Amino acid sequence: MNRRNFLSLGLGAVAAASLAPTALSAIDFRETKPKAWTATKVDEAMTELFGTATTSESKVKLKAPDIAENGAVIPITVSSKLAGSKVAIFQDANPEATVAVFSVPKGGIIDYSFRIKLAKTGKVTAVVESDGKLYSASKEVKVTIGGCGG
């Protein structure tokens, strides 16, 4: 393929992508639910965000290490087969309990992987809102100081 054909195909694809309708939207939960971000207890943060702290411990998978040698980069994965509308992550080791909140688009798949910080050993809780009900999973993550693993 010569250079002109390659460039014209590439520019055509970019133009088509820019004209395609998008269905993505984002809610700034820090602006709409500011007290959820300043709450120091997980139950308070959940109540601010969802209106209740009552959850069913089922239908949500939370993957996190048992021991984290570096509290600054703890890998977390949250997944669920629920048709959820919101996913939130909470922890009880830092001054603010809320870690992250995601809006799930209609028909979206809940399978999020990211890294969080924990100042010390604590419990991480993932909550999925689906059809007005809350489902959760929790896991204790031990943070070792100095990376000694014990």
mmCIF file of C-alpha atoms in Angstrom, residues 10 21-23 25 31 33 51 55 59 62-63 76 79 81 101 114-115 122-123 131 135-136 139:
data_model
loop_
_atom_site.group_PDB
_atom_site.id
_atom_site.type_symbol
_atom_site.label_atom_id
_atom_site.label_comp_id
_atom_site.label_asym_id
_atom_site.label_seq_id
_atom_site.Cartn_x
_atom_site.Cartn_y
_atom_site.Cartn_z
ATOM 1 C CA GLY A 10 -6.389 6.632 8.257
ATOM 2 C CA PRO A 21 -22.603 9.077 18.363
ATOM 3 C CA THR A 22 -21.339 8.454 21.852
ATOM 4 C CA ALA A 23 -23.346 7.113 24.751
ATOM 5 C CA SER A 25 -21.414 10.158 30.242
ATOM 6 C CA GLU A 31 -19.501 17.506 43.297
ATOM 7 C CA LYS A 33 -22.122 13.794 46.790
ATOM 8 C CA GLY A 51 -28.895 6.346 50.968
ATOM 9 C CA THR A 55 -25.842 -4.612 51.554
ATOM 10 C CA LYS A 59 -22.937 -11.470 43.556
ATOM 11 C CA LEU A 62 -13.394 -8.532 44.875
ATOM 12 C CA LYS A 63 -9.841 -9.579 44.102
ATOM 13 C CA ILE A 76 -7.840 -4.335 43.070
ATOM 14 C CA SER A 79 -16.378 -7.836 38.865
ATOM 15 C CA LYS A 81 -22.576 -10.293 36.410
ATOM 16 C CA VAL A 101 -17.151 5.570 42.347
ATOM 17 C CA PHE A 114 -7.157 -0.400 39.249
ATOM 18 C CA ARG A 115 -4.696 0.339 42.040
ATOM 19 C CA GLY A 122 -7.498 -2.396 56.443
ATOM 20 C CA LYS A 123 -10.661 -3.771 54.913
ATOM 21 C CA ASP A 131 -32.132 -2.340 40.647
ATOM 22 C CA TYR A 135 -24.464 -6.032 46.781
ATOM 23 C CA SER A 136 -20.972 -6.144 48.232
ATOM 24 C CA LYS A 139 -11.434 -8.309 51.893
#
